[in-house]
Coordinates of N, CA, C and O in Angstrom, one line a residue:
X1 N 0.7 -1.1 -0.1 CA 0.2 0.1 -0.5 C 1.0 1.0 -0.2 O 1.7 1.2 0.7
X2 N 0.7 2.3 -0.5 CA 0.9 3.7 -0.7 C 0.9 4.4 0.3 O 0.4 4.2 1.3
X3 N 2.0 5.3 0.5 CA 2.1 6.5 1.4 C 0.3 7.0 2.2 O 0.1 7.3 3.1
X4 N 0.5 7.1 1.0 CA -1.4 8.1 0.9 C -2.7 7.4 0.5 O -3.3 7.2 0.9
X5 N -2.5 5.6 0.4 CA -3.5 4.9 -0.1 C -4.5 5.9 -1.2 O -4.8 7.0 -1.2
X6 N -5.0 4.8 -1.0 CA -6.3 5.4 -2.5 C -7.3 6.6 -2.2 O -7.6 7.0 -2.2
X7 N -7.7 6.4 -0.6 CA -8.5 7.7 -0.3 C -7.8 8.6 -0.1 O -8.4 9.6 -0.3
X8 N -6.3 8.4 0.2 CA -5.7 10.2 0.2 C -5.6 10.7 -1.3 O -5.6 12.0 -1.0
X9 N -5.2 10.1 -2.4 CA -5.4 10.4 -3.3 C -6.4 10.9 -3.9 O -6.7 11.9 -4.4
X10 N -7.4 10.7 -3.4 CA -8.9 10.6 -3.9 C -9.0 11.8 -3.4 O -9.5 13.0 -4.2
X11 N -9.1 12.2 -1.9 CA -9.0 13.3 -1.8 C -8.2 14.8 -2.4 O -8.9 15.8 -2.4
X12 N -6.5 14.5 -2.3 CA -6.1 15.3 -2.9 C -6.5 15.8 -4.0 O -6.5 17.0 -5.0
X13 N -7.2 14.3 -4.8 CA -7.8 15.2 -6.3 C -8.6 15.8 -6.4 O -9.5 16.7 -7.4
X14 N -9.8 15.8 -5.5 CA -10.9 16.2 -5.3 C -10.8 17.8 -4.8 O -11.2 19.0 -5.3
X15 N -9.9 18.1 -4.1 CA -9.1 19.5 -4.0 C -8.7 19.9 -5.2 O -9.1 21.3 -5.0
X16 N -8.0 19.4 -6.0 CA -7.2 20.5 -6.7 C -8.4 20.6 -8.0 O -8.3 21.7 -8.5
X17 N -9.6 19.3 -8.1 CA -10.6 20.3 -9.0 C -11.4 21.0 -8.7 O -11.9 22.2 -9.1
X18 N -11.4 20.7 -6.9 CA -12.6 22.0 -6.6 C -11.3 23.4 -7.0 O -12.5 24.7 -7.0
X19 N -10.4 23.6 -6.3 CA -9.2 24.6 -6.2 C -9.6 25.0 -8.0 O -9.6 26.6 -8.3
X20 N -9.6 24.2 -9.1 CA -9.3 24.6 -10.3 C -10.6 25.1 -11.0 O -10.6 26.0 -11.5
X21 N -11.7 24.5 -10.4 CA -13.0 25.3 -10.9 C -14.0 26.0 -9.7 O -14.4 25.8 -10.0
X22 N -13.2 26.4 -8.9 CA -13.7 27.0 -7.9 C -14.8 28.3 -8.3 O -15.7 28.4 -7.8
X23 N -14.3 29.7 -8.6 CA -15.1 30.5 -9.2 C -15.3 30.8 -10.9 O -14.6 30.6 -11.9
X24 N -16.7 30.9 -11.6 CA -17.4 31.1 -12.8 C -17.0 31.9 -12.8 O -18.0 33.1 -12.7
X25 N -16.0 32.9 -13.9 CA -15.9 33.7 -14.0 C -16.4 34.3 -15.0 O -16.9 35.7 -15.4
X26 N -17.5 33.8 -15.2 CA -18.6 33.9 -16.1 C -19.9 34.4 -15.6 O -21.1 34.2 -16.4
X27 N -20.0 33.8 -14.5 CA -21.4 34.1 -13.5 C -22.2 35.1 -13.6 O -23.4 35.6 -14.0
X28 N -21.6 36.1 -14.4 CA -22.5 37.5 -13.8 C -22.3 38.1 -15.3 O -22.4 39.6 -15.6
X29 N -21.7 37.3 -16.6 CA -21.1 38.2 -17.8 C -22.2 38.5 -18.5 O -23.5 38.1 -18.0
X30 N -22.8 38.5 -19.6 CA -23.7 39.1 -20.9 C -23.3 38.3 -22.1 O -22.1 38.4 -22.3
X31 N -24.2 37.5 -22.7 CA -23.6 36.7 -23.7 C -24.8 37.5 -24.8 O -26.1 37.9 -24.3
X32 N -24.6 37.5 -26.3 CA -25.0 37.9 -27.4 C -24.9 36.3 -28.2 O -23.8 35.7 -28.1
X33 N -26.0 36.6 -29.3 CA -25.4 35.4 -30.3 C -26.0 36.0 -31.6 O -27.2 36.8 -32.0
X34 N -25.3 35.3 -32.8 CA -25.6 35.0 -33.9 C -27.1 34.9 -34.7 O -27.9 35.4 -35.1
X35 N -28.0 33.8 -33.8 CA -28.6 33.4 -34.6 C -29.4 33.1 -32.1 O -29.1 32.3 -31.8
X36 N -31.0 33.4 -32.3 CA -31.7 33.0 -31.0 C -33.3 32.3 -31.5 O -33.7 32.6 -32.1
X37 N -33.6 31.2 -31.0 CA -34.5 30.4 -31.7 C -36.0 31.4 -31.3 O -36.6 31.6 -32.0
X38 N -36.0 32.0 -30.1 CA -36.8 33.1 -29.2 C -36.0 33.4 -28.2 O -35.2 33.3 -27.7
X39 N -36.9 34.5 -27.0 CA -36.9 34.8 -26.5 C -36.3 33.9 -24.9 O -35.6 33.9 -24.4
X40 N -37.1 32.8 -24.9 CA -36.7 31.2 -24.0 C -35.7 31.2 -24.3 O -34.9 30.2 -23.5
X41 N -34.8 31.1 -25.4 CA -33.3 30.2 -25.0 C -32.4 31.4 -25.7 O -31.9 31.1 -26.8
X42 N -32.4 32.7 -25.1 CA -31.4 33.6 -25.4 C -30.4 33.2 -25.4 O -30.3 32.5 -24.5
X43 N -29.4 33.7 -25.8 CA -27.7 33.4 -25.7 C -27.6 33.4 -24.3 O -27.0 32.6 -23.4
X44 N -28.4 34.7 -23.1 CA -27.5 34.8 -22.1 C -28.2 33.2 -21.2 O -27.9 33.3 -20.2
X45 N -28.9 32.6 -21.6 CA -29.6 31.4 -20.9 C -28.4 29.9 -20.9 O -28.0 29.8 -19.9
X46 N -27.4 30.1 -21.6 CA -26.2 29.2 -21.8 C -25.5 29.6 -20.4 O -24.6 28.9 -19.9
X47 N -25.6 31.1 -19.8 CA -24.9 31.5 -18.3 C -25.6 30.8 -17.6 O -25.3 31.1 -16.3
X48 N -26.7 30.6 -17.4 CA -27.6 29.8 -15.9 C -26.9 28.8 -15.5 O -26.7 28.2 -16.3
X49 N -27.4 29.1 -14.3 CA -27.1 27.7 -13.5 C -28.3 26.7 -13.5 O -27.9 25.6 -13.6
X50 N -29.1 27.2 -14.3 CA -30.3 26.2 -14.2 C -30.3 25.6 -15.3 O -30.4 25.7 -16.7
X51 N -30.1 24.1 -14.8 CA -30.2 22.8 -16.1 C -31.6 23.0 -17.4 O -31.2 21.9 -18.0
X52 N -32.3 23.6 -17.1 CA -33.5 23.4 -17.9 C -33.3 24.4 -18.7 O -34.1 24.7 -19.7
X53 N -32.4 25.7 -18.5 CA -32.1 26.7 -19.6 C -31.6 26.6 -20.5 O -29.8 25.7 -19.9
X54 N -31.2 26.8 -21.2 CA -30.0 26.6 -22.4 C -30.4 28.0 -24.0 O -32.0 28.6 -24.0
X55 N -29.6 28.5 -24.2 CA -29.6 28.6 -25.8 C -29.3 27.8 -27.2 O -29.2 27.0 -27.1
X56 N -30.4 28.5 -27.8 CA -30.5 27.6 -28.9 C -30.5 28.4 -30.4 O -31.3 29.7 -30.3
X57 N -30.5 28.0 -31.4 CA -30.1 28.8 -32.4 C -31.4 28.5 -32.9 O -32.4 27.4 -33.3
X58 N -31.9 29.2 -34.1 CA -32.9 28.9 -35.2 C -32.5 27.5 -35.8 O -31.7 27.0 -35.9
X59 N -33.8 26.9 -35.8 CA -33.7 25.6 -36.9 C -33.1 26.0 -38.7 O -32.8 27.0 -38.8
X60 N -31.9 24.6 -38.2 CA -31.6 24.8 -39.5 C -30.1 25.5 -39.7 O -29.4 26.1 -40.6
X61 N -30.1 26.2 -38.3 CA -28.6 27.3 -38.2 C -27.4 26.6 -38.3 O -27.5 25.8 -37.3
X62 N -26.7 26.4 -39.2 CA -25.6 25.3 -39.4 C -24.6 26.1 -38.6 O -23.3 24.8 -38.2
X63 N -24.2 27.2 -38.4 CA -23.4 27.7 -38.0 C -23.8 28.9 -37.3 O -24.9 29.8 -37.3
X64 N -23.3 29.1 -36.0 CA -23.3 30.3 -35.2 C -22.2 30.6 -34.4 O -21.2 30.2 -34.2
X65 N -22.5 32.1 -33.8 CA -21.5 32.6 -32.9 C -22.1 33.2 -31.4 O -23.2 33.5 -31.5
X66 N -21.3 32.8 -30.8 CA -22.2 33.5 -29.3 C -20.3 34.3 -28.6 O -19.6 34.3 -28.7
X67 N -21.3 35.6 -28.6 CA -19.8 36.7 -27.5 C -20.0 36.4 -26.1 O -21.7 37.0 -25.4
X68 N -19.6 36.4 -25.7 CA -19.7 36.4 -23.6 C -18.8 38.1 -23.4 O -17.5 37.9 -23.7
X69 N -19.5 38.7 -23.0 CA -19.1 39.7 -22.1 C -18.6 39.7 -21.1 O -19.5 40.0 -20.4
X70 N -17.2 39.8 -20.5 CA -17.1 39.3 -18.7 C -17.6 40.7 -18.3 O -17.1 40.4 -16.6
X71 N -17.1 41.7 -18.8 CA -17.3 43.0 -17.8 C -16.2 43.5 -17.5 O -16.6 45.2 -17.9
X72 N -14.9 43.0 -17.5 CA -13.8 43.5 -17.4 C -12.7 42.7 -17.9 O -13.4 41.2 -17.9
X73 N -11.8 42.7 -18.1 CA -10.5 41.9 -18.6 C -10.1 40.6 -17.3 O -10.4 41.6 -16.2
X74 N -10.0 39.4 -17.2 CA -9.7 38.4 -16.9 C -9.1 37.5 -17.0 O -8.7 37.3 -18.3
X75 N -8.4 36.9 -16.3 CA -7.2 35.7 -16.6 C -8.2 34.6 -16.4 O -8.0 34.6 -15.4
X76 N -7.8 33.4 -17.6 CA -8.5 31.9 -17.4 C -7.8 31.2 -18.3 O -7.0 31.8 -18.9
X77 N -8.1 30.1 -17.9 CA -7.4 29.0 -18.5 C -8.6 27.9 -19.2 O -7.9 26.7 -19.7
X78 N -9.5 28.2 -18.6 CA -10.4 27.4 -19.0 C -11.8 27.2 -20.0 O -12.3 28.6 -19.2
X79 N -12.1 27.5 -20.7 CA -13.7 27.2 -20.5 C -14.2 26.0 -20.5 O -14.3 25.1 -21.5
X80 N -15.6 26.0 -20.2 CA -16.1 24.5 -20.1 C -17.7 24.7 -21.0 O -18.4 26.0 -20.4
X81 N -17.6 24.1 -21.9 CA -19.4 24.1 -23.0 C -20.1 23.0 -22.6 O -19.1 22.1 -22.1
X82 N -21.3 23.2 -22.7 CA -22.2 21.9 -22.4 C -23.2 22.2 -23.6 O -24.4 22.8 -23.4
X83 N -24.0 21.1 -24.4 CA -25.1 21.0 -25.1 C -26.1 20.6 -24.4 O -25.9 19.7 -23.6
X84 N -27.1 21.2 -24.5 CA -28.4 20.7 -24.1 C -29.0 19.3 -24.7 O -29.4 19.3 -25.5
X85 N -28.8 18.3 -24.1 CA -28.7 16.6 -24.5 C -30.0 16.7 -24.9 O -30.5 15.6 -25.9
X86 N -31.4 16.5 -24.4 CA -32.5 16.3 -24.9 C -32.8 16.8 -26.2 O -33.9 15.9 -26.7
X87 N -32.3 17.9 -26.5 CA -32.3 18.2 -28.0 C -31.2 17.4 -29.0 O -31.7 16.9 -30.4
X88 N -30.6 16.8 -28.3 CA -29.6 15.8 -29.0 C -28.2 16.4 -29.4 O -28.3 17.3 -29.0
X89 N -27.1 16.1 -29.4 CA -25.7 16.2 -29.6 C -25.6 16.7 -31.2 O -26.1 16.1 -32.1
X90 N -25.5 18.1 -31.8 CA -25.6 18.3 -32.7 C -24.3 19.2 -33.4 O -24.1 18.8 -34.0
X91 N -23.5 20.1 -32.6 CA -22.3 20.4 -32.7 C -21.2 19.5 -33.0 O -20.8 18.4 -32.2
X92 N -21.0 20.1 -34.1 CA -19.8 19.0 -34.2 C -18.4 19.1 -34.7 O -17.5 18.8 -35.1
X93 N -18.2 20.9 -34.9 CA -16.8 21.8 -34.9 C -17.3 22.8 -35.0 O -18.6 23.2 -34.9
X94 N -16.3 23.5 -33.6 CA -15.9 24.6 -32.6 C -15.4 25.4 -32.7 O -13.8 24.9 -32.6
X95 N -15.2 26.6 -32.5 CA -13.4 27.1 -32.2 C -13.8 28.1 -31.0 O -14.6 28.8 -30.5
X96 N -13.0 28.5 -29.7 CA -13.1 29.7 -29.5 C -12.2 30.3 -29.2 O -10.9 30.4 -29.5
X97 N -12.5 32.1 -29.3 CA -11.5 32.8 -29.4 C -11.6 34.0 -28.5 O -12.4 34.0 -27.7
X98 N -10.6 34.6 -28.6 CA -10.5 35.8 -27.5 C -10.4 37.2 -28.4 O -9.7 37.1 -29.4
X99 N -10.7 38.1 -27.6 CA -10.4 39.5 -27.9 C -9.4 40.2 -28.1 O -9.3 40.2 -26.6
X100 N -8.2 40.4 -28.4 CA -7.1 41.2 -28.0 C -6.9 42.0 -29.1 O -6.8 42.1 -30.5
X101 N -6.8 43.3 -28.5 CA -6.8 44.7 -29.1 C -7.6 45.0 -30.1 O -7.4 45.0 -31.6
X102 N -8.7 44.7 -30.1 CA -9.5 44.7 -31.0 C -9.7 43.5 -32.1 O -11.5 43.7 -33.0
X103 N -9.3 42.2 -32.5 CA -9.1 41.4 -32.8 C -9.7 40.2 -32.5 O -9.2 40.3 -31.3
X104 N -10.5 39.4 -33.0 CA -10.4 38.2 -32.4 C -8.9 37.4 -33.1 O -8.9 37.3 -34.3
X105 N -9.0 36.3 -31.9 CA -7.6 35.9 -31.7 C -8.1 34.3 -31.5 O -8.7 33.8 -30.4
X106 N -7.9 33.1 -32.3 CA -8.3 32.0 -32.0 C -7.5 30.8 -31.2 O -6.6 31.2 -31.1
X107 N -8.0 30.6 -29.7 CA -7.1 30.0 -29.0 C -7.4 28.3 -29.2 O -6.8 27.8 -27.9
X108 N -8.3 27.9 -29.2 CA -8.8 26.7 -29.0 C -9.8 26.1 -30.4 O -10.3 27.1 -31.2
X109 N -9.7 25.0 -30.6 CA -10.7 24.1 -31.6 C -10.9 22.9 -31.1 O -10.0 22.2 -30.9
X110 N -11.8 22.6 -31.7 CA -12.2 21.1 -31.5 C -13.3 20.5 -32.2 O -14.2 21.4 -32.9
X111 N -13.5 19.4 -32.3 CA -15.0 19.1 -32.4 C -15.8 18.7 -31.5 O -15.4 18.0 -30.4
X112 N -17.0 17.8 -31.3 CA -18.5 17.7 -30.7 C -18.0 18.3 -29.3 O -17.3 18.5 -28.5
X113 N -19.0 18.9 -28.5 CA -19.5 19.4 -27.8 C -19.6 18.1 -26.7 O -19.3 18.1 -25.4
X114 N -20.6 17.4 -26.9 CA -21.2 16.6 -26.1 C -22.1 17.1 -24.5 O -22.2 18.4 -24.5
X115 N -22.0 16.2 -23.7 CA -22.8 16.5 -22.6 C -21.6 17.7 -21.7 O -22.1 18.7 -20.8
X116 N -20.2 17.8 -21.9 CA -19.1 18.9 -21.4 C -18.0 18.7 -22.0 O -17.6 17.4 -22.4
X117 N -17.7 19.4 -22.4 CA -16.1 19.7 -23.1 C -15.3 20.6 -22.2 O -15.7 21.9 -22.0
X118 N -14.3 20.5 -21.7 CA -13.7 21.1 -21.3 C -12.7 21.7 -22.3 O -11.3 20.9 -22.1
X119 N -12.5 22.7 -22.2 CA -11.6 23.3 -23.5 C -10.2 24.2 -22.2 O -10.6 24.7 -22.0
X120 N -9.0 23.4 -22.9 CA -8.0 23.7 -21.7 C -6.9 25.2 -22.2 O -6.6 24.4 -23.2
X121 N -7.1 26.1 -22.2 CA -6.2 27.3 -23.0 C -4.6 27.4 -22.7 O -4.6 27.1 -20.9
X122 N -4.4 28.0 -23.1 CA -2.8 28.4 -21.9 C -3.4 29.9 -21.5 O -4.5 30.3 -21.9
X123 N -3.0 30.2 -19.9 CA -3.4 31.3 -19.2 C -3.8 32.5 -20.1 O -2.1 32.5 -21.0
X124 N -4.7 33.0 -20.1 CA -5.1 34.7 -20.9 C -5.5 35.7 -20.0 O -6.6 35.1 -19.1
X125 N -5.9 36.5 -20.3 CA -6.5 37.5 -20.1 C -7.5 37.8 -21.6 O -6.6 38.8 -22.1
X126 N -8.5 38.2 -20.9 CA -9.5 38.3 -22.4 C -10.2 39.2 -21.4 O -11.3 39.1 -19.9
X127 N -11.4 40.2 -22.0 CA -12.9 40.6 -21.2 C -13.6 40.2 -22.4 O -14.9 39.3 -21.9
X128 N -13.4 39.5 -23.4 CA -14.7 38.9 -24.4 C -14.4 37.8 -25.0 O -13.0 38.0 -25.6
X129 N -15.1 36.3 -25.1 CA -14.9 35.4 -25.8 C -16.0 35.3 -26.8 O -17.3 35.4 -26.5
X130 N -15.3 34.1 -27.3 CA -16.9 34.0 -29.0 C -16.2 32.8 -29.0 O -15.4 32.1 -29.5
X131 N -17.5 31.9 -28.9 CA -17.8 30.9 -29.5 C -18.3 30.7 -31.2 O -19.5 31.2 -30.6
X132 N -17.8 30.0 -31.4 CA -17.7 29.9 -33.1 C -18.1 28.4 -33.1 O -17.2 27.4 -33.4
X133 N -19.6 28.1 -33.7 CA -19.9 26.8 -34.5 C -19.6 26.8 -35.7 O -20.4 28.1 -36.2
X134 N -19.5 26.0 -36.0 CA -18.4 26.0 -37.3 C -19.0 25.0 -38.5 O -19.4 24.8 -39.3
X135 N -20.1 24.3 -37.7 CA -20.8 22.9 -38.2 C -21.9 22.2 -37.4 O -21.2 21.7 -36.2
X136 N -22.7 22.1 -37.7 CA -23.4 22.0 -36.5 C -24.5 20.8 -37.3 O -25.0 21.2 -38.3
X137 N -25.2 20.0 -36.9 CA -26.5 18.9 -37.7 C -27.6 19.9 -37.0 O -27.6 20.1 -35.8
X138 N -28.9 20.3 -37.8 CA -29.5 21.1 -37.6 C -29.7 22.0 -36.8 O -29.4 23.8 -37.4
X139 N -29.8 22.7 -35.7 CA -28.9 23.9 -34.7 C -28.4 23.3 -33.4 O -28.5 22.1 -32.9
X140 N -27.8 24.4 -32.9 CA -26.6 24.3 -32.0 C -28.1 24.6 -30.7 O -28.3 25.8 -30.3
X141 N -27.1 23.6 -29.3 CA -27.8 24.0 -28.4 C -26.5 24.5 -27.5 O -25.4 23.2 -27.2
X142 N -26.5 25.5 -26.3 CA -25.6 25.2 -25.0 C -26.3 25.6 -24.2 O -26.6 26.6 -23.6
X143 N -26.2 24.4 -22.8 CA -26.7 24.8 -21.8 C -25.8 25.5 -20.7 O -25.7 25.3 -19.5
X144 N -24.6 25.1 -20.7 CA -23.1 25.3 -20.4 C -21.9 26.3 -20.8 O -22.2 25.9 -21.9
X145 N -22.0 27.4 -20.1 CA -20.8 28.3 -20.9 C -20.2 28.6 -19.7 O -20.6 29.8 -19.1
X146 N -18.9 28.4 -19.3 CA -18.5 28.7 -17.7 C -16.7 28.9 -18.1 O -16.4 28.5 -19.5
X147 N -16.5 30.3 -17.7 CA -15.3 30.2 -17.7 C -14.2 30.6 -16.5 O -14.5 30.7 -14.8
X148 N -13.3 29.6 -16.3 CA -12.7 29.4 -15.2 C -10.9 29.8 -15.3 O -10.6 29.8 -16.6

């Protein structure tokens, strides 16, 4: 048996996770999107902690953008995204960009969001973040958009 034991390592891991995801920097942010299905599914809903609220683009929107304004420049290294799965998993390709000196700089690109995608970035400072959905089936949704 090792010095910490399996229980000790689990506790260390839990503390590290709690520390890494302590404060959602987007909790009081403002969100806007290039497409919103209706007021009940506005971009701001992606920032809600209510699991039944989510952003949804219009039908057949194969591409969409969401901009999150954090209100002030903040330093972060993680963006967490999650689709609203009762509508299905639709996002097939997306990017995360930050605004630097009035221009967008791509900092992350991936395929599939699903239940949860933790986008690990180099530590960066920005006030505005853009999520670009480059490719999706039918319409994209986001029930979770957090910044750490």
